[in-house]
Coordinates of N, CA and C in Angstrom, one line a residue:
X185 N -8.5 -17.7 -18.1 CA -9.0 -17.0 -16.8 C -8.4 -15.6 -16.8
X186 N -9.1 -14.6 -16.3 CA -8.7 -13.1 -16.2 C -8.9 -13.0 -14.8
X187 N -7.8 -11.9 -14.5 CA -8.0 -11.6 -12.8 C -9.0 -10.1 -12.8
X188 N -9.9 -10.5 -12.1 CA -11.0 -9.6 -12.2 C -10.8 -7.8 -11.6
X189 N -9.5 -7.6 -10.8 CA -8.7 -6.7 -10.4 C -7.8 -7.2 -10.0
X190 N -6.9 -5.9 -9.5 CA -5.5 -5.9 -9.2 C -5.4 -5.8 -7.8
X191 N -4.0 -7.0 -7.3 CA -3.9 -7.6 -6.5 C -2.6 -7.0 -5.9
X192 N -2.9 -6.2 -4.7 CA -1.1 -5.7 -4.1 C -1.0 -6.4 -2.7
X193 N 0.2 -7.4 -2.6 CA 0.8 -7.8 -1.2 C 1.3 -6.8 -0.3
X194 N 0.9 -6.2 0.7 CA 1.8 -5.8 1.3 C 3.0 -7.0 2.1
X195 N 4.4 -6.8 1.6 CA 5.4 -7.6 1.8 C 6.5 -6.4 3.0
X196 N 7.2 -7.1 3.7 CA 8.5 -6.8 4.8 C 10.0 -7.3 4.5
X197 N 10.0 -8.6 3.3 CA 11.4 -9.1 3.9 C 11.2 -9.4 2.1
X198 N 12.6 -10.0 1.5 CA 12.3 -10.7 0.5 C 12.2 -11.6 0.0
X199 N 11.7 -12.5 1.5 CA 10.8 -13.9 1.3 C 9.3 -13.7 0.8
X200 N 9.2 -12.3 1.5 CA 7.9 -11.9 1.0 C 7.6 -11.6 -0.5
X201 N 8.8 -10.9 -1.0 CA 8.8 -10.6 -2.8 C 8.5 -11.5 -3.3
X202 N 9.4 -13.2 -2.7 CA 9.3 -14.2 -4.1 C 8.3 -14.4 -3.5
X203 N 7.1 -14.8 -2.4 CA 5.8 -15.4 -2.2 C 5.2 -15.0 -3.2
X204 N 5.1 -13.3 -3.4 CA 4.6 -12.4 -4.3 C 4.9 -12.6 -5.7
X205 N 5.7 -12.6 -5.6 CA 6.3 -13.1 -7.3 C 6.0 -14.2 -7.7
X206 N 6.3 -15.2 -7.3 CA 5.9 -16.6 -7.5 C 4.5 -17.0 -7.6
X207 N 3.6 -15.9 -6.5 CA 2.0 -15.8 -7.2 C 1.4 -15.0 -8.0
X208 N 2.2 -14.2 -8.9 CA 1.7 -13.8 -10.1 C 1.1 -12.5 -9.4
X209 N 1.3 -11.7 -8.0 CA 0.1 -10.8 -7.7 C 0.6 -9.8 -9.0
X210 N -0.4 -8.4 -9.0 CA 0.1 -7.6 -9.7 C 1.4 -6.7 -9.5
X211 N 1.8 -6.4 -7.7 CA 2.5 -5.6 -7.3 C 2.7 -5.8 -5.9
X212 N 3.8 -4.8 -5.3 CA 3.9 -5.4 -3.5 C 3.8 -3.5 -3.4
X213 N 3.7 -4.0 -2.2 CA 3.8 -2.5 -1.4 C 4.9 -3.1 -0.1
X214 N 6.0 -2.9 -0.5 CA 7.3 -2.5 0.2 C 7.3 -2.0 1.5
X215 N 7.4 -2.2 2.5 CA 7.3 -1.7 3.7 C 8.2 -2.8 4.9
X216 N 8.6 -1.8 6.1 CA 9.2 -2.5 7.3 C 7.7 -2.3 8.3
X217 N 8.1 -2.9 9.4 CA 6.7 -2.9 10.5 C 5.8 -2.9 10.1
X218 N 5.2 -4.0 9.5 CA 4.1 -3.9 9.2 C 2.9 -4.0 10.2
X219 N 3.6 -4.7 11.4 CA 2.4 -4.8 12.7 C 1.9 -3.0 13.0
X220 N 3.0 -2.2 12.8 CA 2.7 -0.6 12.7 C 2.1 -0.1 12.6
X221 N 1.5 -0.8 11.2 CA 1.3 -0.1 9.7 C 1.6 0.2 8.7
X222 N 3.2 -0.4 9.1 CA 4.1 0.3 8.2 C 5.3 1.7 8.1
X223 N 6.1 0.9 8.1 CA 7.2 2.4 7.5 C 7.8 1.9 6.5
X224 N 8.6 2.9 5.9 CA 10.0 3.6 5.1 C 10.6 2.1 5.3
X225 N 11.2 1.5 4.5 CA 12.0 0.0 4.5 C 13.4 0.3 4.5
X226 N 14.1 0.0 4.7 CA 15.4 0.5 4.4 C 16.0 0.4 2.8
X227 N 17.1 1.4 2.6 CA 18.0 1.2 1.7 C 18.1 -0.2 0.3
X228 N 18.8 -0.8 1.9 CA 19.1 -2.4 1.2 C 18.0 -3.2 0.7
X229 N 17.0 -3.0 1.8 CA 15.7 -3.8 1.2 C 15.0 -3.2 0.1
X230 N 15.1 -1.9 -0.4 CA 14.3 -1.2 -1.7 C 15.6 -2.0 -2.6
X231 N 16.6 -1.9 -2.4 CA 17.5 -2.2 -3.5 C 17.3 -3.9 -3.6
X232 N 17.2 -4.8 -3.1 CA 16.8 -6.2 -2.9 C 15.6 -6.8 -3.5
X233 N 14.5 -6.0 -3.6 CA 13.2 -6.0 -4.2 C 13.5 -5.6 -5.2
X234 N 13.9 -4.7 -5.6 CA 13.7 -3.9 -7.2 C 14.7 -5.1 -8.3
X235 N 16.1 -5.7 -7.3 CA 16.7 -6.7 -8.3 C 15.9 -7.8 -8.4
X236 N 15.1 -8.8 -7.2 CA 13.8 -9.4 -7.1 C 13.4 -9.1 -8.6
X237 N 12.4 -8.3 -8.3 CA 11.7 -7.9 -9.3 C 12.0 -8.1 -10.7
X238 N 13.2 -7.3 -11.1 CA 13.9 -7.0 -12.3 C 14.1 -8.8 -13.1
X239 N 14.5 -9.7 -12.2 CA 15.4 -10.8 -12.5 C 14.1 -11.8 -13.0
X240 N 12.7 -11.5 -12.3 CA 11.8 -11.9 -12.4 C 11.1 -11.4 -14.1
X241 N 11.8 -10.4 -14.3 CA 11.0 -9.4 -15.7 C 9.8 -8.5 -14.9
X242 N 10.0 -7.8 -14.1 CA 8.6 -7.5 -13.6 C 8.7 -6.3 -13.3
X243 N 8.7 -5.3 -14.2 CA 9.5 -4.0 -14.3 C 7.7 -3.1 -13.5
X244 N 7.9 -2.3 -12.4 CA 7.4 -1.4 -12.1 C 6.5 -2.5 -10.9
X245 N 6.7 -3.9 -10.5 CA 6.5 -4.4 -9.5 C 6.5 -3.9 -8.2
X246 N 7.2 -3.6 -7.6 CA 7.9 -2.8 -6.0 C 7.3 -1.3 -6.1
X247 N 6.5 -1.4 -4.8 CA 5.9 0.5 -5.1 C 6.3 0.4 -3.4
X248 N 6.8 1.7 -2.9 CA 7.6 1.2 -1.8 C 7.0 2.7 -0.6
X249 N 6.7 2.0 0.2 CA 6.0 2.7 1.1 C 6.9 3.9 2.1
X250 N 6.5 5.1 2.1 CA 7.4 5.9 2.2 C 6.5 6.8 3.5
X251 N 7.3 6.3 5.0 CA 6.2 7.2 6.2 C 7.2 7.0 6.9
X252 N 8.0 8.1 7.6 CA 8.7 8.3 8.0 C 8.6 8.4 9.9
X253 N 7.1 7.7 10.2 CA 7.4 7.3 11.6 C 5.6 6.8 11.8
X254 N 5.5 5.5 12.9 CA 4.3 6.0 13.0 C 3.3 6.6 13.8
X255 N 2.1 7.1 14.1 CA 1.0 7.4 14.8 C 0.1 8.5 13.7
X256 N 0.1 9.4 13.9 CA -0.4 10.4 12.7 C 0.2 10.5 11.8
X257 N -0.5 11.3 10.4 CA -0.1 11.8 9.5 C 0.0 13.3 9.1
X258 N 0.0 13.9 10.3 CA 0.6 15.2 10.0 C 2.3 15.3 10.6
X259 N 2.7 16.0 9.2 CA 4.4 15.9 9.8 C 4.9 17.1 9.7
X260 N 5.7 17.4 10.8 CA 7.0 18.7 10.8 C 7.4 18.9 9.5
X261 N 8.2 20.1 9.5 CA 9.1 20.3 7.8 C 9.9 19.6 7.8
X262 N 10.8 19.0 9.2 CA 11.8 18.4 8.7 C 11.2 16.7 8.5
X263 N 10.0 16.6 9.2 CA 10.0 15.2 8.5 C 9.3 14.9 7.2
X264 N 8.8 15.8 6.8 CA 8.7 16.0 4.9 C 10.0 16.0 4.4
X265 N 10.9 16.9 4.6 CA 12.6 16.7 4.1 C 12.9 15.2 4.1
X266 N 12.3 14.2 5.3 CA 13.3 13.4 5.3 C 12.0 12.1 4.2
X267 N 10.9 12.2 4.5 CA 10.2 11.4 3.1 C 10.4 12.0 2.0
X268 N 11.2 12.8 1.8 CA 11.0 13.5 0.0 C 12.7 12.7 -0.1
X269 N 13.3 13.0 0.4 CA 15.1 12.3 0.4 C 14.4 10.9 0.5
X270 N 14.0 10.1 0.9 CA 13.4 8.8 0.8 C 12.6 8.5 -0.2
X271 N 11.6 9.0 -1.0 CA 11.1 8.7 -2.4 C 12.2 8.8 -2.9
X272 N 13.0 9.8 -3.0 CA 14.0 10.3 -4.6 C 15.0 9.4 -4.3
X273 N 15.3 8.7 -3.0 CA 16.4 7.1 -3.2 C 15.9 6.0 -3.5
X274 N 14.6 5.9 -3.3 CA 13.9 4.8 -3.8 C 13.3 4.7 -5.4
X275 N 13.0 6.1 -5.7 CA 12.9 6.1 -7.1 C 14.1 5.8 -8.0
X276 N 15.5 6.6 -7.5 CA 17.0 6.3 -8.0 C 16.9 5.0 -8.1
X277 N 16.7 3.6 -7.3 CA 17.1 2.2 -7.5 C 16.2 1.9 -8.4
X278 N 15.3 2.2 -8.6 CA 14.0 1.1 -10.0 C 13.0 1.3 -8.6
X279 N 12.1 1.7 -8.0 CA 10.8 1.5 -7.8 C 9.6 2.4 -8.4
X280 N 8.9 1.4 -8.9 CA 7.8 1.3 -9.8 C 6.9 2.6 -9.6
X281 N 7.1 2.8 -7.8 CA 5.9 3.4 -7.1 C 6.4 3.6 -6.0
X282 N 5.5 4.8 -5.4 CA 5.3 4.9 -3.8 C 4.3 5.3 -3.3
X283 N 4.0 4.9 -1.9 CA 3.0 5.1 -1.1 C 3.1 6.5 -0.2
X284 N 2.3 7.2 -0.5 CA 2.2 8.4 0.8 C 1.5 8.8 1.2
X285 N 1.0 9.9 2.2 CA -0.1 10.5 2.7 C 0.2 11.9 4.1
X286 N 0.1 12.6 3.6 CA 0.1 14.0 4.6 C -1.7 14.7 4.9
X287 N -1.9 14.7 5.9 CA -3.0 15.7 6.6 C -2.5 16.8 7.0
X288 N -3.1 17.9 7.0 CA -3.2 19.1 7.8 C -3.8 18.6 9.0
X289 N -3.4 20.0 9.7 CA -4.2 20.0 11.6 C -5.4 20.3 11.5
X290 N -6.1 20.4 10.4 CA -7.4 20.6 10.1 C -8.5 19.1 9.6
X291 N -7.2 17.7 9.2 CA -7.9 16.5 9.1 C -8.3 16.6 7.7
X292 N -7.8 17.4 6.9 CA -7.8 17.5 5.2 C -6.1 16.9 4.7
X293 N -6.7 16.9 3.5 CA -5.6 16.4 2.6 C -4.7 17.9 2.9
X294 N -3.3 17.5 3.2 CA -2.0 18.4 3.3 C -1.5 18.9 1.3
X295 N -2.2 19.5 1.1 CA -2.0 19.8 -0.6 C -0.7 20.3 -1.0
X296 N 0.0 21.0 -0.2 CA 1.4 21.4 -0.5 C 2.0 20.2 0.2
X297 N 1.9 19.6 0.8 CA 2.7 18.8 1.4 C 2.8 17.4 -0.1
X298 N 1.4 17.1 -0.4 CA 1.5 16.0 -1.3 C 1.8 16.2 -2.5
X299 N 2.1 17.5 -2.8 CA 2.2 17.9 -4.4 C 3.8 18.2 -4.1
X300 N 4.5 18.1 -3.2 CA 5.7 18.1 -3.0 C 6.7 16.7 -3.1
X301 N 5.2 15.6 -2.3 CA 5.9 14.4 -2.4 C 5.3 13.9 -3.9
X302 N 4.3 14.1 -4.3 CA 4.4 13.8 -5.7 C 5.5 14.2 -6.7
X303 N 6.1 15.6 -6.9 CA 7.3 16.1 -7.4 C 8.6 15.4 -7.3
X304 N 8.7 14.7 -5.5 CA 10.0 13.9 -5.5 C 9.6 12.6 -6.4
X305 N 8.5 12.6 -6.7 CA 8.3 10.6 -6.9 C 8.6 10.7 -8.4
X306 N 9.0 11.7 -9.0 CA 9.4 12.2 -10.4 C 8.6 11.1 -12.0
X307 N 7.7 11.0 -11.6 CA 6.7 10.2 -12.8 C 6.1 9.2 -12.6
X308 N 7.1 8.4 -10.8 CA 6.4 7.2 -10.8 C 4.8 7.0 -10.3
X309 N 4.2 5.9 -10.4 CA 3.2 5.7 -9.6 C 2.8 6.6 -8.4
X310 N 2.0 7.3 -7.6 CA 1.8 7.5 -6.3 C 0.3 7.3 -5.6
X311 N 1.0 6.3 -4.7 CA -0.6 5.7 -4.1 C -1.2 6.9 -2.7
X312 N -2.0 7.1 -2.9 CA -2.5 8.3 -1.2 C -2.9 6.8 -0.6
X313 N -1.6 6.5 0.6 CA -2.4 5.3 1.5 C -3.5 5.9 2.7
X314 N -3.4 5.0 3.9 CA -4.7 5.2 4.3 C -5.2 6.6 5.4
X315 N -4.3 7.2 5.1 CA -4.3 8.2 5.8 C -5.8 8.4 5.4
X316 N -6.4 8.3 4.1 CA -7.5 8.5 3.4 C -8.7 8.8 4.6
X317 N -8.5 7.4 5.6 CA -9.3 6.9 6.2 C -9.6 7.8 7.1
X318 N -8.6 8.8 7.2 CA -8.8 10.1 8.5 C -9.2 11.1 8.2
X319 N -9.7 10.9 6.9 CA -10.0 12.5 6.6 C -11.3 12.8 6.7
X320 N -12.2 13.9 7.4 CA -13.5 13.9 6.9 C -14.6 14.1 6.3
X321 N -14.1 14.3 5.1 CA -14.8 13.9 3.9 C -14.2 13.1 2.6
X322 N -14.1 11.9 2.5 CA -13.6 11.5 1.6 C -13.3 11.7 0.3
X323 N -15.1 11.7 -0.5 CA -14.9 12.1 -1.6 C -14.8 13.5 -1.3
X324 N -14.6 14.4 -0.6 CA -13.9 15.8 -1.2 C -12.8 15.6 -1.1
X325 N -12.0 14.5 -0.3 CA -10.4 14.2 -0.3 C -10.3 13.3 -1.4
X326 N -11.2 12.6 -2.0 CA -10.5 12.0 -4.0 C -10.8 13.2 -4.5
X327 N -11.4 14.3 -4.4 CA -11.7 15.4 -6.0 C -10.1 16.0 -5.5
X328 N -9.9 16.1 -4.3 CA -8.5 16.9 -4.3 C -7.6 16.0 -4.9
X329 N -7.2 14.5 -4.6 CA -6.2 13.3 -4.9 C -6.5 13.5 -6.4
X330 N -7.6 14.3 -7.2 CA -7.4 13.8 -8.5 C -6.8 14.8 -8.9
X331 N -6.9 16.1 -8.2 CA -6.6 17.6 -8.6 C -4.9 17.5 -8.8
X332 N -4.3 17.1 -7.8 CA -3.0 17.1 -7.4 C -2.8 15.4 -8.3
X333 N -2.9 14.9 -9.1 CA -2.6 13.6 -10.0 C -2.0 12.6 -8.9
X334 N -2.8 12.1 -8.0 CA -2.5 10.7 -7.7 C -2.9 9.6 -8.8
X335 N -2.5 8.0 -8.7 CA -2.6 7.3 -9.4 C -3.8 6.7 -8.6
X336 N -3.3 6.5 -6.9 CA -4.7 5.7 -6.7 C -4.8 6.0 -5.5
X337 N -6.0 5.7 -4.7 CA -6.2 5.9 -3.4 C -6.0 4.5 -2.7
X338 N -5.7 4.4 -1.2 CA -6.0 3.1 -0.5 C -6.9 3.3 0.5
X339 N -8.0 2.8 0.6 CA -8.8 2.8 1.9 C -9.7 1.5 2.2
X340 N -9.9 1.8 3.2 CA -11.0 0.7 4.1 C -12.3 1.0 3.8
X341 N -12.7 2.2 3.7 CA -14.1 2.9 3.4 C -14.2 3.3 4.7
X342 N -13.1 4.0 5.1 CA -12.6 4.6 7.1 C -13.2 3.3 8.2
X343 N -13.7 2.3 7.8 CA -13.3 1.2 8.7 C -12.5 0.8 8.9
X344 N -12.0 -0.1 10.4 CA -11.2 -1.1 10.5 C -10.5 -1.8 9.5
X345 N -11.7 -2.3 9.1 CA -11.6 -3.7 8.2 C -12.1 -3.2 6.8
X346 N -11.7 -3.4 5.6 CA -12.4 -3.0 4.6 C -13.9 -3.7 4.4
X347 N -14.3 -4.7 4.4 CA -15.6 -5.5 4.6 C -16.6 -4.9 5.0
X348 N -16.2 -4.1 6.3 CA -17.3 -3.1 6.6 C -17.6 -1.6 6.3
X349 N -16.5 -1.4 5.5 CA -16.6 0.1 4.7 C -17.1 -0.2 3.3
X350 N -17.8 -1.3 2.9 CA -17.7 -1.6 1.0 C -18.8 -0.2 1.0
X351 N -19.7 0.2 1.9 CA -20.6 1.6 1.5 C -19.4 2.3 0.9
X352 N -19.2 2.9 1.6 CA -18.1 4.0 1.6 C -16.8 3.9 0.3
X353 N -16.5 2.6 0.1 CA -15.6 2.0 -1.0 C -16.4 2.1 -2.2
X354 N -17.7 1.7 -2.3 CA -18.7 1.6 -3.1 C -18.8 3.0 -4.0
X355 N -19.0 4.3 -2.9 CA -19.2 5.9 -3.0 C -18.0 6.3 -3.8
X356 N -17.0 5.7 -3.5 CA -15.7 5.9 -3.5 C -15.0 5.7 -5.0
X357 N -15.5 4.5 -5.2 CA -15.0 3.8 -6.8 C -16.2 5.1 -8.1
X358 N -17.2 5.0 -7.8 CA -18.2 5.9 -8.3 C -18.2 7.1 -8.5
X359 N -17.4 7.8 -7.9 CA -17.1 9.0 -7.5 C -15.5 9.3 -8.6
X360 N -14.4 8.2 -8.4 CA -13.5 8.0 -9.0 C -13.7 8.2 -10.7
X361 N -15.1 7.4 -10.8 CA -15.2 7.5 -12.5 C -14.3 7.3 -13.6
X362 N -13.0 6.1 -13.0 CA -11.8 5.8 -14.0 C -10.8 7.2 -14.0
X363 N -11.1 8.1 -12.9 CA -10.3 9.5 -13.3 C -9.5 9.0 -12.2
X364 N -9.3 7.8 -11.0 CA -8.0 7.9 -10.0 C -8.6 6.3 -9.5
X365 N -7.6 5.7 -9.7 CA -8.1 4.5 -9.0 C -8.5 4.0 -7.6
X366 N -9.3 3.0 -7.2 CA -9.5 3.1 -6.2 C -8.9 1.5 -5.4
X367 N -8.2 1.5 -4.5 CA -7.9 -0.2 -3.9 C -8.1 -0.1 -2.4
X368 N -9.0 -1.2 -1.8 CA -9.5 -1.6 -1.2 C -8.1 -2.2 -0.1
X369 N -8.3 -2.0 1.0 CA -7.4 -2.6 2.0 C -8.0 -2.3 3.4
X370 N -7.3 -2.9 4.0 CA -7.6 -2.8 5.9 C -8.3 -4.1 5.8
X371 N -7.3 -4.9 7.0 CA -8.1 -5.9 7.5 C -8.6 -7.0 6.4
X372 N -8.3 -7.2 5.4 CA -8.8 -7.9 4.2 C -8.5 -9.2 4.4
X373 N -9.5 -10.2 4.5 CA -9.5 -12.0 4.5 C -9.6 -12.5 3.2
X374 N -9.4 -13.7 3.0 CA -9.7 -13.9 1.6 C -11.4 -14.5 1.6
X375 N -11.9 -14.7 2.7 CA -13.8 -14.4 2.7 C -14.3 -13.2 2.4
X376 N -14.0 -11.8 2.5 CA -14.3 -11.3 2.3 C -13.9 -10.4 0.7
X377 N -13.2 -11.0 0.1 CA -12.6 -10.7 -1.1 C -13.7 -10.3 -2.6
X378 N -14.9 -11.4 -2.5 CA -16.0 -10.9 -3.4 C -16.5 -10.0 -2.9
X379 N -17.3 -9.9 -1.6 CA -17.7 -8.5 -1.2 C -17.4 -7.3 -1.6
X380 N -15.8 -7.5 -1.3 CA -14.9 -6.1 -1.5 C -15.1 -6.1 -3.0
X381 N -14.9 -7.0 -3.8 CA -14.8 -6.3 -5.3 C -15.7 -6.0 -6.1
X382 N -17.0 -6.7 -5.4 CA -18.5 -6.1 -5.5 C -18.9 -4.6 -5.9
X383 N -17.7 -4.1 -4.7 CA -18.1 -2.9 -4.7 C -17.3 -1.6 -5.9
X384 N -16.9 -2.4 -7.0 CA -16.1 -1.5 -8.2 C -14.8 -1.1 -7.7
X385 N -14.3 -1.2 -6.5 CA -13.0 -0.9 -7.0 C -11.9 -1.4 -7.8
X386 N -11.0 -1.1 -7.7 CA -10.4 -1.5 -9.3 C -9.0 -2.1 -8.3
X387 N -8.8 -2.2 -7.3 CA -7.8 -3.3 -6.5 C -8.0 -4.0 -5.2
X388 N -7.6 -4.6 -4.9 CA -7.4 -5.2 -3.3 C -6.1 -5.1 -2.9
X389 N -5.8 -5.0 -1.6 CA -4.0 -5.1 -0.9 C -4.4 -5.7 0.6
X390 N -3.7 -6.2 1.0 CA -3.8 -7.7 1.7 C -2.2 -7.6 2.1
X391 N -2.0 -7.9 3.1 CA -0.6 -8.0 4.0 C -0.2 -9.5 3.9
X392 N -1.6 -10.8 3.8 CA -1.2 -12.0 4.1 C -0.4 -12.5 4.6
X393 N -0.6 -11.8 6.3 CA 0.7 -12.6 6.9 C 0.4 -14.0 7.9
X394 N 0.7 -14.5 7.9 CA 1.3 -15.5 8.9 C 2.1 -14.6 10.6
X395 N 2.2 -15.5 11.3 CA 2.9 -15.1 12.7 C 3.9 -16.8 12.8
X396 N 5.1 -16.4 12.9 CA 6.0 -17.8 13.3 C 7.3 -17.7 14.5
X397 N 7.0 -18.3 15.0 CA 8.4 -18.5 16.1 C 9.6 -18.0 15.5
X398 N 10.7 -17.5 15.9 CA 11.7 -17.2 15.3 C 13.0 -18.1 15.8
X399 N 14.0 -17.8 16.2 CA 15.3 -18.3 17.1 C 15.3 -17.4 18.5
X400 N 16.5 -17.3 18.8 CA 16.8 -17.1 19.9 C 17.0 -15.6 20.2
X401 N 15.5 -15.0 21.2 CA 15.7 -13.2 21.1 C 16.0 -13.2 23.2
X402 N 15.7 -12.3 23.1 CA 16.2 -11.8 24.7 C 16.2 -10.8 24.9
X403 N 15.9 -10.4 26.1 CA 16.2 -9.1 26.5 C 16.7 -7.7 25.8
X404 N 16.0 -7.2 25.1 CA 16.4 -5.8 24.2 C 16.2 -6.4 22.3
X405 N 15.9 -7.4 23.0 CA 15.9 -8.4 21.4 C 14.1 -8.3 21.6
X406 N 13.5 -7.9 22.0 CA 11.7 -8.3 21.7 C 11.0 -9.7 21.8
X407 N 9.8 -10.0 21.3 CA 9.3 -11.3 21.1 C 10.5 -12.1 19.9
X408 N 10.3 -13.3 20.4 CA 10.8 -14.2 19.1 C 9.7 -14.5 18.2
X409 N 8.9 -13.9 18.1 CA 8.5 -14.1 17.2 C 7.6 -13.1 15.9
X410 N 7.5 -13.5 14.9 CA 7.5 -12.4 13.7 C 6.5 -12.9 12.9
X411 N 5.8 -11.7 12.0 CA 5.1 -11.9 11.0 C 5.9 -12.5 9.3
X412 N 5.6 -13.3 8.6 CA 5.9 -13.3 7.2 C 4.8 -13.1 6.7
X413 N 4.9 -13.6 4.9 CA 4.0 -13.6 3.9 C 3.5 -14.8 4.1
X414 N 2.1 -15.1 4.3 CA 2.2 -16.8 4.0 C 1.5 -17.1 2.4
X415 N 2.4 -17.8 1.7 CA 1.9 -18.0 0.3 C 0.6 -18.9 0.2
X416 N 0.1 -19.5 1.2 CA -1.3 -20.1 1.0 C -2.2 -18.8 1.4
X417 N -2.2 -17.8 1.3 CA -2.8 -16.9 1.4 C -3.4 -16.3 0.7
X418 N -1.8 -15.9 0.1 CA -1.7 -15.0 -1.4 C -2.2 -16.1 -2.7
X419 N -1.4 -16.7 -2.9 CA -2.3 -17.8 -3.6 C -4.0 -17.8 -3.6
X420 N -4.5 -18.0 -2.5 CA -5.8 -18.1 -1.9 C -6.6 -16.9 -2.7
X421 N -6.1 -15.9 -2.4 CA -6.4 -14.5 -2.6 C -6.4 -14.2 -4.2
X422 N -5.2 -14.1 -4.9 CA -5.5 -14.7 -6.2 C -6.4 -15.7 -6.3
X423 N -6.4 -16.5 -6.7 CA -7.6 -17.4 -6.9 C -9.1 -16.6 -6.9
X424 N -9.0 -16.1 -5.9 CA -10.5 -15.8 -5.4 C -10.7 -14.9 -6.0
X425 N -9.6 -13.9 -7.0 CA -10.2 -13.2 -8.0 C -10.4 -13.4 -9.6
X426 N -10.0 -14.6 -9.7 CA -9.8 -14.7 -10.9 C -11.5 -15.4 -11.5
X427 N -12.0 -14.7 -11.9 CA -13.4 -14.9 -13.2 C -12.7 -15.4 -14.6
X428 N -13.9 -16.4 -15.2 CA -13.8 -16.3 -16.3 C -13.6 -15.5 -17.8

C-alpha cells in the first residue's frame, strides 16, 4: 500500500506527537491554541517534540508553527523581531520546519517580511499557512511564495472548510506545477478526504481533535475542558489515503 499524499496533524501537547507518531502521519505542525488557530508553542514543548521525534527515528518530523498572536496577519516590527527570535530557537532544537505568514495593509503577501522569516528558518522547511486564505489573489500570491522559495502553501481554497474551496485548491495545485507544494487544510473531515485529494494537491493537515472533560478548573482557570488529538481520527485519516 502507498499513501497517496502527505498527511500533517496539526498537534498541541505531546500526547498529540505519539497519536502522530504511532500513526505513521508524515509530519505534525506544532502549535499551542489551536481553538485560535494557533500560536508559537512554547520553548519546552518544541524541545519535547523534536526528542519525540528523534527517539522515534523521524528526523525532520515537527514543523513548528510560528505566529506570534492571534487575529490578523499583518504585524508591527517588533512583532516580526519577536517571530524571527522564535524560528531561530526552534530551528536551534531540531525542527524540521516552520509555519508562517505576513500580509501587508494592502492584503498581499508581506515580501520583506517573509523573505526575512525565511532567512531566520536558515534551510529548514517553510510552510506560507493560511494567511494564504486572505489574500486577493491567490495564484498571484503562489508566483510570489515561489519567487521568495517557500516549500509549500496551506489553504482551504479561501473557504471555511477546505471541501468547499477544492475549485480554488484545484487552480491552485495546477498553477503550482511541482514548482511549491500545495496542502489542503481548513475544516478537514475524514469524509471529505477523497474530494480534497481529487483535487492534486500534494497534502492534507487535519487538527483531529477530540474535546474532553478535564479536572478541576475555576475561576481564572477557564472551561475544564480541552481539545486533544483523537487517534481514531488520525488513523481514520490515514487509512483513507492510502491506494494501492
Amino acid at each position: 500500500m502507498q499513501q497517496a499524499l502527505a498527511v500533517e496533524i496539526a498537534v498541541q501537547d505531546p500526547a498529540g506527537v505519539r497519536v502522530a507518531l504511532d500513526a505513521s502521519v508524515d509530519r505534525i505542525e506544532l502549535c499551542s491554541a489551536l481553538s485560535t488557530g494557533g500560536l508559537t508553542p512554547s520553548a519546552g514543548l518544541i524541545a519535547a517534540a523534536v526528542a519525540q521525534a528523534e527517539a522515534a527515528e523521524r528526523p525532520g518530523f515537527v514543523h513548528v508553527l510560528v505566529r506570534p498572536r492571534g487575529g490578523g496577519f499583518v504585524y508591527t516590527p517588533e512583532e516580526l523581531d519577536v517571530t524571527i527570535a522564535d524560528i531561530r530557537g526552534a530551528v536551534a532544537v531540531g525542527a524540521g520546519g516552520v509555519v508562517i505568514g505576513a500580509l501587508d495593509a494592502s492584503g498581499a503577501i508581506d515580501v520583506d517580511a517573509t523573505a526575512r522569516l525565511i532567512e531566520a528558518a536558515d534551510g529548514v522547511d517553510v510552510t506560507f499557512h493560511r494567511a494564504m486564505d486572505a489574500v486577493a489573489d491567490p495564484l498571484g500570491a503562489l508566483e510570489t511564495l515561489v519567487g521568495l522559495g517557500i516549500t509549500r502553501i496551506l489553504s482551504s481554497g479561501g473557504e471555511a472548510r477546505s471541501v468547499d474551496g477544492v475549485g480554488m485548491l484545484a487552480a491552485l495545485a495546477a498553477e503550482a506545477s511541482g514548482r511549491i507544494q500545495v496542502m489542503a487544510g481548513g475544516g478537514v473531515r475524514v469524509v471529505d478526504l477523497q474530494a480534497i485529494a481529487a483535487t492534486g494537491v500534494d497534502a492534507v493537515h487535519l487538527s483531529a481533535r477530540a474535546t474532553v472533560t478535564g479536572t478541576i478548573s475555576g475561576p481564572g482557570g477557564g472551561d475544564d475542558s480541552y481539545d486533544v488529538t483523537s487517534p481514531d481520527v488520525v488513523r481514520e485519516a490515514v487509512a483513507a489515503l492510502r491506494v494501492s
